[in-house]
Amino acid sequence: MAAIGAARGRALRLATAAAVVVLLAVVGALARGADAQLSPGFYSSSCPTVHGVVRQVMSQAVMNDTRTGAAVLRLFFHDCFVNGCDASLLLDDTPTTPGEKGAGPNAGGSTFGFDLIDSIKTQVEAACPATVSCADILALAARDAVNLLGGPSWAVPLGRRDATFPNSTGAAADLPGPDSDVGALLAAFAAKGLAARDLAALSGAHTVGMARCASFRTRVYCDADVSPAFASRQRQACPASGGDAALAPLDSLTPGDFDNGYYRNLVAGAGLLHSDQELFNNGPVDSLVRLYSANGDAFSADFAASMIRLGSITPLTGSSGEIRLDCRKVNS
């Protein structure tokens, strides 16, 4: 009976992956169209110092606390997954319009780093007033965060403009949660024009950062595919009830380094989140997890390429949106 159940599970996962291809065909062209509107040299004349300004602030921040690098990377992902990479996540609530910061997986302070983006924006404005969007600042900061933590670098396509309104409903609906299964993950990525390889590579961002006990309690107490030794260690920091805010590193092997330790954890049954371990659970991305666990260079190359694709999701360009002067609020 167990073998029959496992076979059915594998068949369901593969059927889900096949269905996702149809959606990818529809939205993929939209993402490719966005690529043509962005360029790494967008500010070469209007603000040539922007790269250095962002790098300097990020270097100091990561030196002071490596978690800030993971926080900024998370902000970029959560921004791009809702309405595209338009800095809508950075907008504060107003009396009439709820923002994205408290919606869905963003709730409970699970995203931070907004003050750091504010600091970068202040320095960029001093150098190049009303020129560089908050969306582009976040894209550059995310790239620098990865590189400063030991990961790859890449030329960031630029030219995004900022949204004039948030989408709290989209934040609650579009962002995958820590309990998502592989079918839901593939569908969520496909809806943004991202393939299974992008899912596997971008999930490697969990090689840095922390997770709250509330997001992995079920994983370490209930999941059948968790390493017993790993689960026992995590239970010491995460009680069966209470202690929701207790933290654990997403990558217990090398928590402060951007490397392929995350994938080595998955192969060992030591993914912290249920959604992490779903990537290596007799499903359609198992082979990529094995590849990345054995070949850090392959992971780095695919991660950089997928970050460019992520950053090209339906950006506002041309006369759409605005260049926000304060990342927390629209221009008056």
mmCIF file of C-alpha atoms in Angstrom:
data_model
loop_
_atom_site.group_PDB
_atom_site.id
_atom_site.type_symbol
_atom_site.label_atom_id
_atom_site.label_comp_id
_atom_site.label_asym_id
_atom_site.label_seq_id
_atom_site.Cartn_x
_atom_site.Cartn_y
_atom_site.Cartn_z
ATOM 1 C CA MET A 1 0.000 0.000 0.000
ATOM 2 C CA ALA A 2 2.824 2.415 0.838
ATOM 3 C CA ALA A 3 4.431 1.770 -2.554
ATOM 4 C CA ILE A 4 1.105 2.411 -4.320
ATOM 5 C CA GLY A 5 0.651 5.652 -2.388
ATOM 6 C CA ALA A 6 4.164 6.800 -3.228
ATOM 7 C CA ALA A 7 3.631 6.014 -6.907
ATOM 8 C CA ARG A 8 0.385 7.951 -6.943
ATOM 9 C CA GLY A 9 2.143 10.869 -5.249
ATOM 10 C CA ARG A 10 4.890 10.890 -7.859
ATOM 11 C CA ALA A 11 2.322 10.701 -10.668
ATOM 12 C CA LEU A 12 0.415 13.653 -9.212
ATOM 13 C CA ARG A 13 3.575 15.732 -8.924
ATOM 14 C CA LEU A 14 4.561 15.019 -12.524
ATOM 15 C CA ALA A 15 1.038 15.720 -13.791
ATOM 16 C CA THR A 16 1.060 19.047 -11.980
ATOM 17 C CA ALA A 17 4.410 19.935 -13.526
ATOM 18 C CA ALA A 18 3.085 19.111 -16.995
ATOM 19 C CA ALA A 19 0.027 21.297 -16.497
ATOM 20 C CA VAL A 20 2.232 24.187 -15.443
ATOM 21 C CA VAL A 21 3.921 24.199 -18.879
ATOM 22 C CA VAL A 22 0.700 25.501 -20.436
ATOM 23 C CA LEU A 23 0.665 28.508 -18.142
ATOM 24 C CA LEU A 24 4.349 29.150 -18.766
ATOM 25 C CA ALA A 25 3.715 29.390 -22.501
ATOM 26 C CA VAL A 26 1.179 32.136 -21.918
ATOM 27 C CA VAL A 27 3.131 34.334 -19.533
ATOM 28 C CA GLY A 28 6.664 33.651 -20.734
ATOM 29 C CA ALA A 29 6.345 36.050 -23.638
ATOM 30 C CA LEU A 30 5.379 38.866 -21.260
ATOM 31 C CA ALA A 31 8.554 38.377 -19.196
ATOM 32 C CA ARG A 32 10.717 38.291 -22.331
ATOM 33 C CA GLY A 33 9.143 41.540 -23.491
ATOM 34 C CA ALA A 34 10.125 43.193 -20.219
ATOM 35 C CA ASP A 35 13.776 42.201 -20.750
ATOM 36 C CA ALA A 36 13.989 44.457 -23.815
ATOM 37 C CA GLN A 37 12.895 47.519 -21.835
ATOM 38 C CA LEU A 38 15.558 47.275 -19.146
ATOM 39 C CA SER A 39 19.303 47.805 -19.498
ATOM 40 C CA PRO A 40 22.286 47.538 -17.119
ATOM 41 C CA GLY A 41 23.507 50.888 -18.475
ATOM 42 C CA PHE A 42 20.263 52.758 -17.931
ATOM 43 C CA TYR A 43 21.862 55.267 -15.493
ATOM 44 C CA SER A 44 25.259 55.522 -17.201
ATOM 45 C CA SER A 45 24.651 59.196 -18.006
ATOM 46 C CA SER A 46 21.978 60.291 -15.537
ATOM 47 C CA CYS A 47 23.445 58.708 -12.381
ATOM 48 C CA PRO A 48 26.728 56.868 -12.999
ATOM 49 C CA THR A 49 27.530 56.707 -9.263
ATOM 50 C CA VAL A 50 24.419 54.773 -8.256
ATOM 51 C CA HIS A 51 26.164 51.382 -8.275
ATOM 52 C CA GLY A 52 28.910 52.598 -5.956
ATOM 53 C CA VAL A 53 26.481 54.282 -3.564
ATOM 54 C CA VAL A 54 24.341 51.170 -3.209
ATOM 55 C CA ARG A 55 27.389 48.932 -2.813
ATOM 56 C CA GLN A 56 28.919 51.099 -0.100
ATOM 57 C CA VAL A 57 25.782 51.167 2.047
ATOM 58 C CA MET A 58 25.174 47.450 1.575
ATOM 59 C CA SER A 59 28.792 46.588 2.413
ATOM 60 C CA GLN A 60 28.581 48.377 5.741
ATOM 61 C CA ALA A 61 25.192 46.879 6.553
ATOM 62 C CA VAL A 62 26.231 43.285 5.814
ATOM 63 C CA MET A 63 29.477 43.777 7.723
ATOM 64 C CA ASN A 64 27.444 44.868 10.751
ATOM 65 C CA ASP A 65 24.841 42.097 10.473
ATOM 66 C CA THR A 66 24.812 39.406 7.785
ATOM 67 C CA ARG A 67 21.062 38.973 8.269
ATOM 68 C CA THR A 68 20.466 42.289 6.528
ATOM 69 C CA GLY A 69 21.678 40.732 3.288
ATOM 70 C CA ALA A 70 19.099 37.964 3.547
ATOM 71 C CA ALA A 71 16.434 40.519 4.489
ATOM 72 C CA VAL A 72 17.025 42.651 1.398
ATOM 73 C CA LEU A 73 17.026 39.593 -0.849
ATOM 74 C CA ARG A 74 13.682 38.562 0.632
ATOM 75 C CA LEU A 75 12.276 42.066 0.052
ATOM 76 C CA PHE A 76 13.216 41.862 -3.622
ATOM 77 C CA PHE A 77 11.563 38.465 -4.062
ATOM 78 C CA HIS A 78 8.391 39.497 -2.235
ATOM 79 C CA ASP A 79 8.189 42.736 -4.201
ATOM 80 C CA CYS A 80 8.651 41.147 -7.627
ATOM 81 C CA PHE A 81 6.124 38.401 -6.958
ATOM 82 C CA VAL A 82 3.314 40.931 -6.501
ATOM 83 C CA ASN A 83 2.560 43.157 -9.526
ATOM 84 C CA GLY A 84 6.159 42.794 -10.693
ATOM 85 C CA CYS A 85 9.301 44.572 -9.494
ATOM 86 C CA ASP A 86 7.776 47.981 -8.775
ATOM 87 C CA ALA A 87 8.705 48.721 -5.136
ATOM 88 C CA SER A 88 5.040 48.452 -4.135
ATOM 89 C CA LEU A 89 6.137 46.402 -1.111
ATOM 90 C CA LEU A 90 8.023 49.417 0.239
ATOM 91 C CA LEU A 91 4.893 51.577 0.538
ATOM 92 C CA ASP A 92 3.581 52.125 4.064
ATOM 93 C CA ASP A 93 -0.084 51.729 4.952
ATOM 94 C CA THR A 94 -2.202 54.847 4.653
ATOM 95 C CA PRO A 95 -5.559 55.580 6.354
ATOM 96 C CA THR A 96 -7.328 54.601 3.130
ATOM 97 C CA THR A 97 -5.000 52.019 1.530
ATOM 98 C CA PRO A 98 -3.464 49.025 3.283
ATOM 99 C CA GLY A 99 0.061 48.247 2.119
ATOM 100 C CA GLU A 100 1.705 44.908 1.410
ATOM 101 C CA LYS A 101 3.952 44.847 4.481
ATOM 102 C CA GLY A 102 1.316 43.213 6.684
ATOM 103 C CA ALA A 103 -0.292 40.966 4.074
ATOM 104 C CA GLY A 104 0.100 37.205 3.639
ATOM 105 C CA PRO A 105 3.620 35.857 4.258
ATOM 106 C CA ASN A 106 4.815 39.444 4.883
ATOM 107 C CA ALA A 107 2.792 39.665 8.108
ATOM 108 C CA GLY A 108 4.263 39.435 11.581
ATOM 109 C CA GLY A 109 7.483 41.244 10.776
ATOM 110 C CA SER A 110 8.729 38.440 8.515
ATOM 111 C CA THR A 111 10.171 41.050 6.187
ATOM 112 C CA PHE A 112 12.528 43.713 7.456
ATOM 113 C CA GLY A 113 15.239 45.804 5.909
ATOM 114 C CA PHE A 114 13.046 48.745 4.951
ATOM 115 C CA ASP A 115 15.205 51.162 6.939
ATOM 116 C CA LEU A 116 18.257 50.041 4.990
ATOM 117 C CA ILE A 117 16.538 50.741 1.664
ATOM 118 C CA ASP A 118 15.577 54.162 3.048
ATOM 119 C CA SER A 119 19.221 54.862 3.855
ATOM 120 C CA ILE A 120 20.341 53.900 0.371
ATOM 121 C CA LYS A 121 17.595 56.008 -1.187
ATOM 122 C CA THR A 122 18.632 59.050 0.856
ATOM 123 C CA GLN A 123 22.216 58.802 -0.368
ATOM 124 C CA VAL A 124 21.178 58.144 -3.973
ATOM 125 C CA GLU A 125 18.868 61.174 -3.896
ATOM 126 C CA ALA A 126 21.733 63.315 -2.628
ATOM 127 C CA ALA A 127 23.854 62.226 -5.590
ATOM 128 C CA CYS A 128 21.160 62.123 -8.279
ATOM 129 C CA PRO A 129 17.888 63.820 -7.275
ATOM 130 C CA ALA A 130 14.635 62.350 -8.613
ATOM 131 C CA THR A 131 16.468 60.004 -10.977
ATOM 132 C CA VAL A 132 16.762 56.450 -9.615
ATOM 133 C CA SER A 133 13.652 54.475 -8.730
ATOM 134 C CA CYS A 134 13.199 52.622 -5.468
ATOM 135 C CA ALA A 135 12.552 49.490 -7.556
ATOM 136 C CA ASP A 136 15.998 49.729 -9.148
ATOM 137 C CA ILE A 137 17.650 50.475 -5.809
ATOM 138 C CA LEU A 138 16.103 47.296 -4.396
ATOM 139 C CA ALA A 139 17.277 45.268 -7.413
ATOM 140 C CA LEU A 140 20.846 46.522 -7.036
ATOM 141 C CA ALA A 141 20.817 46.027 -3.264
ATOM 142 C CA ALA A 142 19.620 42.431 -3.653
ATOM 143 C CA ARG A 143 22.433 41.655 -6.097
ATOM 144 C CA ASP A 144 25.013 43.216 -3.784
ATOM 145 C CA ALA A 145 23.584 41.349 -0.779
ATOM 146 C CA VAL A 146 24.133 38.013 -2.515
ATOM 147 C CA ASN A 147 27.636 38.898 -3.646
ATOM 148 C CA LEU A 148 28.720 40.306 -0.283
ATOM 149 C CA LEU A 149 27.644 37.059 1.391
ATOM 150 C CA GLY A 150 29.895 35.079 -0.943
ATOM 151 C CA GLY A 151 27.487 34.454 -3.812
ATOM 152 C CA PRO A 152 27.617 35.391 -7.498
ATOM 153 C CA SER A 153 27.297 38.812 -9.077
ATOM 154 C CA TRP A 154 25.523 39.804 -12.283
ATOM 155 C CA ALA A 155 24.746 42.859 -14.385
ATOM 156 C CA VAL A 156 21.372 44.117 -13.145
ATOM 157 C CA PRO A 157 19.015 45.336 -15.899
ATOM 158 C CA LEU A 158 17.734 48.757 -14.831
ATOM 159 C CA GLY A 159 15.083 51.253 -15.845
ATOM 160 C CA ARG A 160 12.161 50.274 -13.601
ATOM 161 C CA ARG A 161 9.790 52.870 -12.254
ATOM 162 C CA ASP A 162 7.858 52.814 -8.989
ATOM 163 C CA ALA A 163 4.241 51.846 -8.398
ATOM 164 C CA THR A 164 1.823 54.477 -7.154
ATOM 165 C CA PHE A 165 -0.266 52.003 -5.171
ATOM 166 C CA PRO A 166 0.281 48.738 -3.254
ATOM 167 C CA ASN A 167 -1.526 45.442 -3.762
ATOM 168 C CA SER A 168 -2.202 43.879 -0.380
ATOM 169 C CA THR A 169 -4.622 41.376 -1.905
ATOM 170 C CA GLY A 170 -1.950 40.186 -4.323
ATOM 171 C CA ALA A 171 0.574 39.866 -1.503
ATOM 172 C CA ALA A 172 -1.819 37.618 0.388
ATOM 173 C CA ALA A 173 -2.635 35.501 -2.667
ATOM 174 C CA ASP A 174 0.500 35.331 -4.834
ATOM 175 C CA LEU A 175 3.353 34.692 -2.405
ATOM 176 C CA PRO A 176 4.041 31.009 -1.702
ATOM 177 C CA GLY A 177 3.924 30.097 1.978
ATOM 178 C CA PRO A 178 6.185 27.829 4.048
ATOM 179 C CA ASP A 179 3.666 24.975 3.912
ATOM 180 C CA SER A 180 3.291 24.988 0.105
ATOM 181 C CA ASP A 181 3.731 21.709 -1.758
ATOM 182 C CA VAL A 182 5.748 21.417 -4.950
ATOM 183 C CA GLY A 183 2.669 21.671 -7.155
ATOM 184 C CA ALA A 184 1.653 24.959 -5.590
ATOM 185 C CA LEU A 185 5.223 26.256 -5.858
ATOM 186 C CA LEU A 186 5.481 25.367 -9.541
ATOM 187 C CA ALA A 187 2.117 26.985 -10.249
ATOM 188 C CA ALA A 188 3.028 30.168 -8.377
ATOM 189 C CA PHE A 189 6.276 30.501 -10.310
ATOM 190 C CA ALA A 190 4.631 29.649 -13.619
ATOM 191 C CA ALA A 191 2.097 32.419 -13.029
ATOM 192 C CA LYS A 192 5.045 34.849 -13.062
ATOM 193 C CA GLY A 193 6.643 33.362 -16.169
ATOM 194 C CA LEU A 194 9.237 31.414 -14.215
ATOM 195 C CA ALA A 195 10.118 27.784 -14.892
ATOM 196 C CA ALA A 196 10.900 24.829 -12.641
ATOM 197 C CA ARG A 197 14.614 25.612 -12.965
ATOM 198 C CA ASP A 198 13.945 29.131 -11.657
ATOM 199 C CA LEU A 199 12.045 27.670 -8.712
ATOM 200 C CA ALA A 200 14.919 25.339 -7.870
ATOM 201 C CA ALA A 201 17.594 28.017 -8.252
ATOM 202 C CA LEU A 202 15.813 30.920 -6.541
ATOM 203 C CA SER A 203 14.849 28.743 -3.580
ATOM 204 C CA GLY A 204 18.579 28.581 -2.926
ATOM 205 C CA ALA A 205 18.242 32.076 -1.466
ATOM 206 C CA HIS A 206 17.320 30.127 1.668
ATOM 207 C CA THR A 207 21.004 29.356 2.070
ATOM 208 C CA VAL A 208 20.983 32.546 4.169
ATOM 209 C CA GLY A 209 18.468 34.010 6.573
ATOM 210 C CA MET A 210 16.331 32.829 9.449
ATOM 211 C CA ALA A 211 12.821 31.435 9.892
ATOM 212 C CA ARG A 212 10.408 31.753 12.797
ATOM 213 C CA CYS A 213 9.359 28.677 14.753
ATOM 214 C CA ALA A 214 5.751 29.235 13.684
ATOM 215 C CA SER A 215 6.749 28.609 10.069
ATOM 216 C CA PHE A 216 8.601 25.323 10.628
ATOM 217 C CA ARG A 217 6.924 23.759 13.699
ATOM 218 C CA THR A 218 4.736 21.431 11.640
ATOM 219 C CA ARG A 219 7.748 20.435 9.573
ATOM 220 C CA VAL A 220 9.888 19.274 12.490
ATOM 221 C CA TYR A 221 7.075 17.694 14.500
ATOM 222 C CA CYS A 222 4.864 16.126 11.829
ATOM 223 C CA ASP A 223 6.557 15.627 8.448
ATOM 224 C CA ALA A 224 7.525 12.048 7.612
ATOM 225 C CA ASP A 225 10.413 13.009 5.333
ATOM 226 C CA VAL A 226 12.433 14.944 7.889
ATOM 227 C CA SER A 227 15.770 13.691 9.196
ATOM 228 C CA PRO A 228 15.136 12.504 12.794
ATOM 229 C CA ALA A 229 18.392 14.002 14.048
ATOM 230 C CA PHE A 230 17.665 17.334 12.351
ATOM 231 C CA ALA A 231 14.114 17.418 13.704
ATOM 232 C CA SER A 232 15.367 16.701 17.222
ATOM 233 C CA ARG A 233 17.807 19.608 17.075
ATOM 234 C CA GLN A 234 15.194 22.020 15.780
ATOM 235 C CA ARG A 235 12.684 21.018 18.454
ATOM 236 C CA GLN A 236 15.095 22.279 21.084
ATOM 237 C CA ALA A 237 14.602 25.821 19.763
ATOM 238 C CA CYS A 238 10.989 25.408 18.662
ATOM 239 C CA PRO A 239 8.598 23.980 21.269
ATOM 240 C CA ALA A 240 5.439 22.133 20.268
ATOM 241 C CA SER A 241 3.426 25.118 21.483
ATOM 242 C CA GLY A 242 4.427 28.694 22.197
ATOM 243 C CA GLY A 243 7.699 30.287 21.222
ATOM 244 C CA ASP A 244 6.437 31.219 17.776
ATOM 245 C CA ALA A 245 9.058 33.942 17.347
ATOM 246 C CA ALA A 246 12.068 31.693 18.097
ATOM 247 C CA LEU A 247 14.480 31.741 15.164
ATOM 248 C CA ALA A 248 16.485 29.076 13.374
ATOM 249 C CA PRO A 249 18.770 29.387 10.332
ATOM 250 C CA LEU A 250 17.254 28.248 7.037
ATOM 251 C CA ASP A 251 20.618 26.628 6.237
ATOM 252 C CA SER A 252 22.019 24.929 9.321
ATOM 253 C CA LEU A 253 25.276 23.969 7.573
ATOM 254 C CA THR A 254 26.629 27.410 6.586
ATOM 255 C CA PRO A 255 24.011 29.939 7.766
ATOM 256 C CA GLY A 256 26.067 33.046 7.011
ATOM 257 C CA ASP A 257 27.410 32.037 3.606
ATOM 258 C CA PHE A 258 25.702 32.202 0.239
ATOM 259 C CA ASP A 259 26.641 28.747 -1.045
ATOM 260 C CA ASN A 260 25.028 25.429 -1.952
ATOM 261 C CA GLY A 261 24.624 24.239 1.639
ATOM 262 C CA TYR A 262 20.845 24.621 1.330
ATOM 263 C CA TYR A 263 20.729 21.866 -1.292
ATOM 264 C CA ARG A 264 22.985 19.578 0.678
ATOM 265 C CA ASN A 265 20.518 19.971 3.535
ATOM 266 C CA LEU A 266 17.621 18.971 1.298
ATOM 267 C CA VAL A 267 19.380 15.820 0.095
ATOM 268 C CA ALA A 268 19.906 14.901 3.764
ATOM 269 C CA GLY A 269 16.236 15.499 4.658
ATOM 270 C CA ALA A 270 17.187 18.622 6.610
ATOM 271 C CA GLY A 271 15.195 21.321 4.845
ATOM 272 C CA LEU A 272 13.836 23.636 7.549
ATOM 273 C CA LEU A 273 10.555 24.534 5.837
ATOM 274 C CA HIS A 274 8.070 22.077 4.399
ATOM 275 C CA SER A 275 8.178 24.051 1.142
ATOM 276 C CA ASP A 276 11.969 23.646 1.056
ATOM 277 C CA GLN A 277 11.933 19.865 1.409
ATOM 278 C CA GLU A 278 9.211 19.629 -1.248
ATOM 279 C CA LEU A 279 11.921 20.423 -3.783
ATOM 280 C CA PHE A 280 13.542 17.079 -2.978
ATOM 281 C CA ASN A 281 10.717 14.661 -2.373
ATOM 282 C CA ASN A 282 10.463 12.393 -5.436
ATOM 283 C CA GLY A 283 9.258 15.318 -7.514
ATOM 284 C CA PRO A 284 10.083 17.142 -10.756
ATOM 285 C CA VAL A 285 13.015 19.206 -9.447
ATOM 286 C CA ASP A 286 14.869 16.459 -7.563
ATOM 287 C CA SER A 287 17.524 16.271 -10.292
ATOM 288 C CA LEU A 288 18.264 19.994 -10.015
ATOM 289 C CA VAL A 289 18.589 19.776 -6.248
ATOM 290 C CA ARG A 290 21.087 16.932 -6.687
ATOM 291 C CA LEU A 291 22.995 18.960 -9.280
ATOM 292 C CA TYR A 292 23.226 22.055 -7.096
ATOM 293 C CA SER A 293 24.129 20.057 -3.986
ATOM 294 C CA ALA A 294 27.140 18.625 -5.804
ATOM 295 C CA ASN A 295 28.084 21.627 -7.961
ATOM 296 C CA GLY A 296 28.131 25.053 -6.346
ATOM 297 C CA ASP A 297 29.181 26.718 -9.594
ATOM 298 C CA ALA A 298 26.114 25.360 -11.396
ATOM 299 C CA PHE A 299 23.914 26.771 -8.637
ATOM 300 C CA SER A 300 25.597 30.173 -8.756
ATOM 301 C CA ALA A 301 25.237 30.436 -12.536
ATOM 302 C CA ASP A 302 21.581 29.418 -12.510
ATOM 303 C CA PHE A 303 20.780 31.626 -9.527
ATOM 304 C CA ALA A 304 22.204 34.724 -11.244
ATOM 305 C CA ALA A 305 20.277 33.978 -14.452
ATOM 306 C CA SER A 306 17.052 33.385 -12.527
ATOM 307 C CA MET A 307 17.476 36.615 -10.557
ATOM 308 C CA ILE A 308 17.613 38.510 -13.845
ATOM 309 C CA ARG A 309 14.409 36.795 -14.957
ATOM 310 C CA LEU A 310 12.777 37.481 -11.585
ATOM 311 C CA GLY A 311 13.774 41.139 -11.838
ATOM 312 C CA SER A 312 12.181 41.380 -15.285
ATOM 313 C CA ILE A 313 8.658 40.464 -14.180
ATOM 314 C CA THR A 314 6.300 43.128 -15.590
ATOM 315 C CA PRO A 315 8.315 46.230 -14.628
ATOM 316 C CA LEU A 316 6.871 49.715 -14.961
ATOM 317 C CA THR A 317 8.906 51.569 -17.593
ATOM 318 C CA GLY A 318 8.715 54.682 -19.755
ATOM 319 C CA SER A 319 6.049 57.039 -18.435
ATOM 320 C CA SER A 320 4.304 54.432 -16.263
ATOM 321 C CA GLY A 321 4.502 54.854 -12.507
ATOM 322 C CA GLU A 322 6.883 57.424 -11.041
ATOM 323 C CA ILE A 323 10.333 57.938 -9.544
ATOM 324 C CA ARG A 324 9.397 57.971 -5.884
ATOM 325 C CA LEU A 325 11.302 60.512 -3.783
ATOM 326 C CA ASP A 326 10.559 58.589 -0.582
ATOM 327 C CA CYS A 327 10.303 54.831 -0.953
ATOM 328 C CA ARG A 328 7.627 54.632 1.745
ATOM 329 C CA LYS A 329 5.081 56.907 0.084
ATOM 330 C CA VAL A 330 3.960 58.065 -3.335
ATOM 331 C CA ASN A 331 4.898 61.525 -4.522
ATOM 332 C CA SER A 332 2.341 64.172 -3.594
#
